[in-house]
PDB file of C-alpha atoms in Angstrom:
ATOM      1  CA  GLU A   1     112.655 126.296  87.511  1.00 78.00           C
ATOM      2  CA  ASN A   2     114.417 126.886  91.030  1.00 84.00           C
ATOM      3  CA  SER A   3     112.005 129.689  92.042  1.00 89.00           C
ATOM      4  CA  ALA A   4     109.034 127.630  91.086  1.00 90.00           C
ATOM      5  CA  TRP A   5     109.961 124.620  93.073  1.00 88.00           C
ATOM      6  CA  LEU A   6     111.061 126.731  95.927  1.00 89.00           C
ATOM      7  CA  GLN A   7     107.699 128.741  95.818  1.00 88.00           C
ATOM      8  CA  ASN A   8     105.383 125.602  95.494  1.00 89.00           C
ATOM      9  CA  PHE A   9     107.150 122.599  97.135  1.00 87.00           C
ATOM     10  CA  VAL A  10     109.381 124.351  99.916  1.00 86.00           C
ATOM     11  CA  ASP A  11     108.348 127.554 101.052  1.00 88.00           C
ATOM     12  CA  PRO A  12     104.904 126.493 101.888  1.00 88.00           C
ATOM     13  CA  PHE A  13     106.089 124.209 104.444  1.00 85.00           C
ATOM     14  CA  LEU A  14     108.717 126.577 105.753  1.00 85.00           C
ATOM     15  CA  GLU A  15     106.233 129.441 106.129  1.00 86.00           C
ATOM     16  CA  SER A  16     103.563 127.216 107.932  1.00 84.00           C
ATOM     17  CA  PRO A  17     102.530 127.643 111.444  1.00 82.00           C
ATOM     18  CA  CYS A  18     104.597 126.181 114.015  1.00 81.00           C
ATOM     19  CA  THR A  19     102.355 123.508 115.564  1.00 73.00           C
ATOM     20  CA  HIS A  20     104.603 121.767 118.236  1.00 64.00           C
ATOM     21  CA  THR A  21     102.503 121.708 121.056  1.00 64.00           C
ATOM     22  CA  ASP A  22     100.672 119.031 122.426  1.00 56.00           C
ATOM     23  CA  ILE A  23      97.280 120.752 121.931  1.00 57.00           C
ATOM     24  CA  GLN A  24      98.097 121.182 118.317  1.00 54.00           C
ATOM     25  CA  ASN A  25     100.017 117.917 117.341  1.00 59.00           C
ATOM     26  CA  SER A  26      97.991 115.561 115.559  1.00 59.00           C
ATOM     27  CA  GLY A  27      97.068 112.570 117.368  1.00 56.00           C
ATOM     28  CA  TRP A  28      96.131 108.961 116.957  1.00 55.00           C
ATOM     29  CA  GLY A  29      92.947 107.688 115.025  1.00 60.00           C
ATOM     30  CA  TRP A  30      90.268 110.492 116.015  1.00 59.00           C
ATOM     31  CA  GLN A  31      92.541 112.821 118.063  1.00 63.00           C
ATOM     32  CA  PRO A  32      92.587 116.330 116.707  1.00 63.00           C
ATOM     33  CA  GLY A  33      95.633 118.465 115.628  1.00 65.00           C
ATOM     34  CA  THR A  34      97.746 119.411 112.574  1.00 68.00           C
ATOM     35  CA  PRO A  35     100.923 117.645 111.701  1.00 71.00           C
ATOM     36  CA  ASP A  36     104.224 119.563 112.598  1.00 78.00           C
ATOM     37  CA  PHE A  37     105.289 120.304 108.835  1.00 81.00           C
ATOM     38  CA  LYS A  38     107.183 123.291 109.432  1.00 85.00           C
ATOM     39  CA  SER A  39     110.039 121.877 112.105  1.00 86.00           C
ATOM     40  CA  ALA A  40     110.246 118.447 109.914  1.00 85.00           C
ATOM     41  CA  PHE A  41     111.122 120.663 106.891  1.00 87.00           C
ATOM     42  CA  GLU A  42     113.451 122.760 109.300  1.00 89.00           C
ATOM     43  CA  ASN A  43     115.181 119.370 110.615  1.00 88.00           C
ATOM     44  CA  VAL A  44     115.945 118.259 106.779  1.00 88.00           C
ATOM     45  CA  ILE A  45     117.226 121.532 105.626  1.00 88.00           C
ATOM     46  CA  LEU A  46     118.942 123.038 108.645  1.00 89.00           C
ATOM     47  CA  GLY A  47     119.642 119.807 110.996  1.00 90.00           C
ATOM     48  CA  GLU A  48     117.704 121.267 113.748  1.00 90.00           C
ATOM     49  CA  ARG A  49     113.740 122.684 114.572  1.00 88.00           C
ATOM     50  CA  PRO A  50     114.470 126.491 115.013  1.00 89.00           C
ATOM     51  CA  CYS A  51     110.352 126.729 115.526  1.00 86.00           C
ATOM     52  CA  ARG A  52     110.884 124.323 118.592  1.00 85.00           C
ATOM     53  CA  GLY A  53     113.470 126.677 119.934  1.00 87.00           C
ATOM     54  CA  ASN A  54     116.390 124.749 118.871  1.00 88.00           C
ATOM     55  CA  ALA A  55     119.224 126.809 117.110  1.00 89.00           C
ATOM     56  CA  PRO A  56     120.630 125.219 113.837  1.00 90.00           C
ATOM     57  CA  PRO A  57     124.176 123.581 113.534  1.00 91.00           C
ATOM     58  CA  ALA A  58     126.822 126.496 113.066  1.00 90.00           C
ATOM     59  CA  SER A  59     127.931 125.465 109.953  1.00 93.00           C
ATOM     60  CA  LEU A  60     126.810 122.821 107.048  1.00 93.00           C
ATOM     61  CA  MET A  61     129.358 120.007 107.905  1.00 95.00           C
ATOM     62  CA  GLU A  62     127.647 119.841 111.248  1.00 94.00           C
ATOM     63  CA  HIS A  63     124.306 119.094 110.012  1.00 94.00           C
ATOM     64  CA  GLU A  64     123.235 115.505 111.460  1.00 92.00           C
ATOM     65  CA  VAL A  65     122.762 114.039 107.948  1.00 94.00           C
ATOM     66  CA  VAL A  66     126.079 115.560 106.579  1.00 95.00           C
ATOM     67  CA  VAL A  67     128.016 114.164 109.552  1.00 96.00           C
ATOM     68  CA  ASP A  68     126.265 110.691 108.825  1.00 95.00           C
ATOM     69  CA  TYR A  69     127.089 110.970 105.111  1.00 96.00           C
ATOM     70  CA  THR A  70     130.643 112.000 105.565  1.00 96.00           C
ATOM     71  CA  ALA A  71     131.877 109.743 108.619  1.00 95.00           C
ATOM     72  CA  SER A  72     134.498 107.094 107.880  1.00 92.00           C
ATOM     73  CA  GLY A  73     133.329 104.021 106.020  1.00 90.00           C
ATOM     74  CA  TYR A  74     129.940 105.319 104.868  1.00 92.00           C
ATOM     75  CA  GLN A  75     128.524 103.894 101.550  1.00 90.00           C
ATOM     76  CA  SER A  76     125.049 104.797 100.139  1.00 91.00           C
ATOM     77  CA  PHE A  77     124.291 101.404  98.937  1.00 90.00           C
ATOM     78  CA  TYR A  78     124.563  99.725 102.265  1.00 87.00           C
ATOM     79  CA  SER A  79     121.593  99.790 103.807  1.00 87.00           C
ATOM     80  CA  ALA A  80     117.973 101.623 103.325  1.00 87.00           C
ATOM     81  CA  ALA A  81     118.935 104.036 106.306  1.00 91.00           C
ATOM     82  CA  ASN A  82     122.090 104.963 104.353  1.00 91.00           C
ATOM     83  CA  ARG A  83     120.025 105.541 101.178  1.00 91.00           C
ATOM     84  CA  ASP A  84     117.557 107.947 103.099  1.00 93.00           C
ATOM     85  CA  THR A  85     120.843 109.560 104.330  1.00 95.00           C
ATOM     86  CA  ALA A  86     122.012 109.996 100.882  1.00 96.00           C
ATOM     87  CA  LYS A  87     118.745 111.246  99.755  1.00 95.00           C
ATOM     88  CA  GLN A  88     118.587 113.614 102.486  1.00 95.00           C
ATOM     89  CA  VAL A  89     121.975 115.128 101.743  1.00 96.00           C
ATOM     90  CA  PHE A  90     121.336 115.642  98.042  1.00 97.00           C
ATOM     91  CA  TYR A  91     118.198 117.541  98.911  1.00 94.00           C
ATOM     92  CA  VAL A  92     120.073 119.764 101.695  1.00 95.00           C
ATOM     93  CA  VAL A  93     122.460 120.627  98.573  1.00 96.00           C
ATOM     94  CA  ARG A  94     119.853 121.206  96.129  1.00 94.00           C
ATOM     95  CA  ARG A  95     117.884 123.404  98.192  1.00 92.00           C
ATOM     96  CA  GLY A  96     120.957 125.123  99.017  1.00 92.00           C
ATOM     97  CA  LYS A  97     122.132 125.678  95.552  1.00 93.00           C
ATOM     98  CA  ALA A  98     118.584 127.060  94.387  1.00 92.00           C
ATOM     99  CA  CYS A  99     118.588 129.463  97.187  1.00 91.00           C
ATOM    100  CA  LEU A 100     121.746 130.910  96.330  1.00 92.00           C
ATOM    101  CA  GLU A 101     121.082 131.036  92.477  1.00 91.00           C
ATOM    102  CA  LEU A 102     118.110 133.095  93.440  1.00 90.00           C
ATOM    103  CA  SER A 103     119.807 135.437  95.957  1.00 87.00           C
ATOM    104  CA  ARG A 104     117.540 135.065  98.376  1.00 83.00           C
ATOM    105  CA  ASN A 105     118.164 136.458 102.027  1.00 80.00           C
ATOM    106  CA  ALA A 106     119.173 134.450 104.720  1.00 82.00           C
ATOM    107  CA  CYS A 107     120.376 131.348 102.766  1.00 89.00           C
ATOM    108  CA  PRO A 108     121.519 128.730 105.454  1.00 90.00           C
ATOM    109  CA  TYR A 109     124.840 127.794 103.718  1.00 92.00           C
ATOM    110  CA  THR A 110     127.595 129.365 101.816  1.00 93.00           C
ATOM    111  CA  GLU A 111     128.465 128.919  98.153  1.00 94.00           C
ATOM    112  CA  ALA A 112     131.985 127.643  99.989  1.00 96.00           C
ATOM    113  CA  GLU A 113     130.304 125.214 101.929  1.00 96.00           C
ATOM    114  CA  LEU A 114     128.150 123.587  99.347  1.00 96.00           C
ATOM    115  CA  SER A 115     130.677 123.413  96.847  1.00 96.00           C
ATOM    116  CA  SER A 116     133.123 121.480  99.407  1.00 97.00           C
ATOM    117  CA  LEU A 117     130.316 118.932 100.410  1.00 97.00           C
ATOM    118  CA  THR A 118     129.356 118.400  96.522  1.00 97.00           C
ATOM    119  CA  ALA A 119     133.136 117.616  95.843  1.00 97.00           C
ATOM    120  CA  THR A 120     132.599 114.923  98.742  1.00 97.00           C
ATOM    121  CA  ILE A 121     129.504 113.467  97.465  1.00 97.00           C
ATOM    122  CA  ILE A 122     130.859 113.193  94.107  1.00 97.00           C
ATOM    123  CA  GLN A 123     134.049 111.268  95.265  1.00 96.00           C
ATOM    124  CA  THR A 124     131.625 109.107  97.617  1.00 96.00           C
ATOM    125  CA  GLU A 125     129.364 108.005  95.213  1.00 96.00           C
ATOM    126  CA  MET A 126     131.938 107.401  92.322  1.00 95.00           C
ATOM    127  CA  ALA A 127     133.380 104.789  94.570  1.00 92.00           C
ATOM    128  CA  GLY A 128     130.284 103.291  95.049  1.00 92.00           C
ATOM    129  CA  PHE A 129     129.276 102.967  91.284  1.00 93.00           C
ATOM    130  CA  ASP A 130     130.588 100.119  89.073  1.00 91.00           C
ATOM    131  CA  ILE A 131     128.895  99.739  85.708  1.00 91.00           C
ATOM    132  CA  ASN A 132     129.548  95.745  85.621  1.00 90.00           C
ATOM    133  CA  ALA A 133     127.606  95.546  89.023  1.00 87.00           C
ATOM    134  CA  ARG A 134     124.355  93.869  89.092  1.00 86.00           C
ATOM    135  CA  GLU A 135     123.225  91.897  91.881  1.00 83.00           C
ATOM    136  CA  THR A 136     122.210  93.461  94.872  1.00 81.00           C
ATOM    137  CA  ASN A 137     123.600  91.993  98.020  1.00 73.00           C
ATOM    138  CA  ARG A 138     126.408  89.872  95.890  1.00 73.00           C
ATOM    139  CA  ASP A 139     128.375  92.730  94.199  1.00 72.00           C
ATOM    140  CA  LEU A 140     129.534  94.034  97.731  1.00 72.00           C
ATOM    141  CA  GLY A 141     131.080  97.315  97.908  1.00 77.00           C
ATOM    142  CA  ARG A 142     129.067  98.631  94.896  1.00 84.00           C
ATOM    143  CA  TRP A 143     125.640  99.559  93.951  1.00 88.00           C
ATOM    144  CA  GLY A 144     123.439  96.662  93.106  1.00 87.00           C
ATOM    145  CA  TRP A 145     120.595  96.975  90.217  1.00 90.00           C
ATOM    146  CA  GLU A 146     118.566  93.710  90.654  1.00 87.00           C
ATOM    147  CA  GLN A 147     118.448  90.391  92.438  1.00 83.00           C
ATOM    148  CA  ASP A 148     119.972  88.682  89.108  1.00 70.00           C
ATOM    149  CA  SER A 149     119.878  84.990  91.114  1.00 64.00           C
ATOM    150  CA  ASP A 150     116.064  84.703  90.795  1.00 64.00           C
ATOM    151  CA  GLY A 151     116.144  84.253  87.126  1.00 69.00           C
ATOM    152  CA  CYS A 152     113.305  86.546  86.680  1.00 77.00           C
ATOM    153  CA  CYS A 153     113.121  89.764  85.270  1.00 83.00           C
ATOM    154  CA  GLY A 154     116.421  91.863  85.211  1.00 88.00           C
ATOM    155  CA  PHE A 155     114.409  95.276  86.295  1.00 90.00           C
ATOM    156  CA  ASP A 156     113.018  93.749  89.324  1.00 90.00           C
ATOM    157  CA  LEU A 157     111.866  94.835  92.803  1.00 88.00           C
ATOM    158  CA  PHE A 158     115.648  96.052  93.596  1.00 89.00           C
ATOM    159  CA  SER A 159     116.044  98.247  90.495  1.00 93.00           C
ATOM    160  CA  PRO A 160     113.742 101.240  91.683  1.00 93.00           C
ATOM    161  CA  GLN A 161     115.919 102.134  94.471  1.00 93.00           C
ATOM    162  CA  ALA A 162     119.046 102.355  92.387  1.00 94.00           C
ATOM    163  CA  LEU A 163     117.315 104.270  89.854  1.00 95.00           C
ATOM    164  CA  LYS A 164     116.065 106.747  92.335  1.00 95.00           C
ATOM    165  CA  HIS A 165     119.220 107.346  93.771  1.00 95.00           C
ATOM    166  CA  TRP A 166     121.056 107.754  90.554  1.00 96.00           C
ATOM    167  CA  THR A 167     118.343 109.848  88.841  1.00 97.00           C
ATOM    168  CA  LEU A 168     118.807 112.234  92.116  1.00 96.00           C
ATOM    169  CA  PHE A 169     122.436 112.323  91.864  1.00 97.00           C
ATOM    170  CA  ILE A 170     122.306 113.296  88.087  1.00 97.00           C
ATOM    171  CA  ASP A 171     119.928 115.744  88.285  1.00 95.00           C
ATOM    172  CA  ILE A 172     121.565 117.337  91.156  1.00 95.00           C
ATOM    173  CA  PHE A 173     125.368 116.942  90.500  1.00 97.00           C
ATOM    174  CA  HIS A 174     125.554 116.324  86.671  1.00 96.00           C
ATOM    175  CA  ASP A 175     127.619 119.387  85.689  1.00 96.00           C
ATOM    176  CA  GLU A 176     129.986 119.167  88.815  1.00 97.00           C
ATOM    177  CA  ALA A 177     130.342 115.436  88.582  1.00 97.00           C
ATOM    178  CA  GLU A 178     131.249 115.473  84.822  1.00 97.00           C
ATOM    179  CA  ALA A 179     133.780 117.935  85.193  1.00 97.00           C
ATOM    180  CA  VAL A 180     135.210 115.644  87.502  1.00 97.00           C
ATOM    181  CA  ASN A 181     135.012 112.383  85.518  1.00 97.00           C
ATOM    182  CA  ALA A 182     132.901 112.764  82.419  1.00 97.00           C
ATOM    183  CA  THR A 183     133.461 108.921  81.952  1.00 97.00           C
ATOM    184  CA  PHE A 184     131.642 108.181  85.289  1.00 97.00           C
ATOM    185  CA  VAL A 185     128.485 110.212  84.407  1.00 97.00           C
ATOM    186  CA  ALA A 186     128.443 108.624  80.987  1.00 97.00           C
ATOM    187  CA  GLU A 187     128.697 105.125  82.725  1.00 97.00           C
ATOM    188  CA  VAL A 188     125.596 106.222  85.113  1.00 96.00           C
ATOM    189  CA  LYS A 189     123.612 107.223  82.403  1.00 97.00           C
ATOM    190  CA  ALA A 190     124.426 104.193  80.341  1.00 96.00           C
ATOM    191  CA  LYS A 191     123.785 101.588  83.188  1.00 95.00           C
ATOM    192  CA  MET A 192     120.161 103.621  83.820  1.00 95.00           C
ATOM    193  CA  ASN A 193     119.599 103.101  80.169  1.00 96.00           C
ATOM    194  CA  GLU A 194     120.154  99.442  80.088  1.00 94.00           C
ATOM    195  CA  TYR A 195     117.686  98.943  82.754  1.00 94.00           C
ATOM    196  CA  ILE A 196     115.163 101.065  81.348  1.00 95.00           C
ATOM    197  CA  ASP A 197     115.512  98.940  78.080  1.00 95.00           C
ATOM    198  CA  MET A 198     114.683  95.867  80.304  1.00 93.00           C
ATOM    199  CA  PHE A 199     111.476  97.836  81.704  1.00 94.00           C
ATOM    200  CA  LEU A 200     110.304  98.479  78.099  1.00 95.00           C
ATOM    201  CA  ALA A 201     111.125  94.715  76.935  1.00 93.00           C
ATOM    202  CA  ALA A 202     108.997  93.757  79.841  1.00 92.00           C
ATOM    203  CA  PHE A 203     106.091  95.985  78.924  1.00 93.00           C
ATOM    204  CA  GLU A 204     106.383  95.092  75.309  1.00 93.00           C
ATOM    205  CA  GLU A 205     106.484  91.365  75.847  1.00 91.00           C
ATOM    206  CA  GLY A 206     103.466  91.358  78.376  1.00 92.00           C
ATOM    207  CA  HIS A 207     105.642  90.102  81.301  1.00 90.00           C
ATOM    208  CA  TRP A 208     103.707  89.427  84.537  1.00 89.00           C
ATOM    209  CA  SER A 209     105.917  91.730  86.466  1.00 88.00           C
ATOM    210  CA  LEU A 210     103.973  94.575  84.871  1.00 90.00           C
ATOM    211  CA  TRP A 211     100.895  93.242  83.775  1.00 91.00           C
ATOM    212  CA  ASN A 212      99.691  91.175  86.477  1.00 84.00           C
ATOM    213  CA  GLY A 213      98.195  94.253  88.482  1.00 81.00           C
ATOM    214  CA  ASN A 214     100.141  93.072  91.676  1.00 82.00           C
ATOM    215  CA  ASN A 215     102.449  94.989  94.156  1.00 85.00           C
ATOM    216  CA  TRP A 216     105.469  94.842  91.579  1.00 88.00           C
ATOM    217  CA  THR A 217     103.671  96.975  88.898  1.00 90.00           C
ATOM    218  CA  PRO A 218     103.342 100.352  90.509  1.00 92.00           C
ATOM    219  CA  TYR A 219     106.834  99.844  92.292  1.00 93.00           C
ATOM    220  CA  LEU A 220     108.389  99.166  88.944  1.00 93.00           C
ATOM    221  CA  CYS A 221     106.864 101.668  87.099  1.00 94.00           C
ATOM    222  CA  GLU A 222     107.730 104.264  89.807  1.00 94.00           C
ATOM    223  CA  GLY A 223     111.583 103.426  89.014  1.00 94.00           C
ATOM    224  CA  ALA A 224     110.960 103.966  85.445  1.00 95.00           C
ATOM    225  CA  MET A 225     109.307 107.294  86.170  1.00 96.00           C
ATOM    226  CA  TYR A 226     112.411 108.525  88.081  1.00 95.00           C
ATOM    227  CA  TRP A 227     114.376 107.979  84.979  1.00 95.00           C
ATOM    228  CA  ALA A 228     111.744 109.688  82.856  1.00 95.00           C
ATOM    229  CA  VAL A 229     111.462 112.729  84.676  1.00 93.00           C
ATOM    230  CA  THR A 230     115.172 113.334  84.894  1.00 93.00           C
ATOM    231  CA  MET A 231     116.111 112.379  81.450  1.00 90.00           C
ATOM    232  CA  TRP A 232     113.501 113.685  79.397  1.00 81.00           C
TER     233      TRP A 232
END
């Protein structure tokens, strides 16, 4: 699994040409050029762009997104920027673990670094989860799952972002988190199942949120797909 993932979805970008000069970069509209995929992936994984001559940080904890994630007071549910930071940190750990598992040469991070960051992630996300929390922007201090006050749908435009976050967490950190607190992991799964049941009920009833063909339909289906891919 890790071998296929790295080979097909990570390595091609890291092995692509370094196209960071003005003449190579893609411009506006009709201007020619090639996007700088390589340095973009380097920046996500390493925290810098070696192909542009910039040395990566000396340790995982100096990676820019790791610094942001581990800063005092960070909460992954607080804003879109914080949610993106969490996704990037999750990805860095995912790729680092896969590299070590396959005994590849020149893995950027050690097992000790990844284990330490994993422990921090689990504690941070445990603090941001409450199985009884429902409403985004009202259940302050916890992940919300819907805009409950609109009286609409249960599974609504706020649900996919929570499902994306927690399915990624379960996919990457399930075993370590379960070893720390099995009840927490079970509650995360139960909360996701609760909202997937709402999604299925809306489908069966022909609710407009899934059947009108408007902007709700693909976005809500995207949220359900995160759950299906992870849990099936």
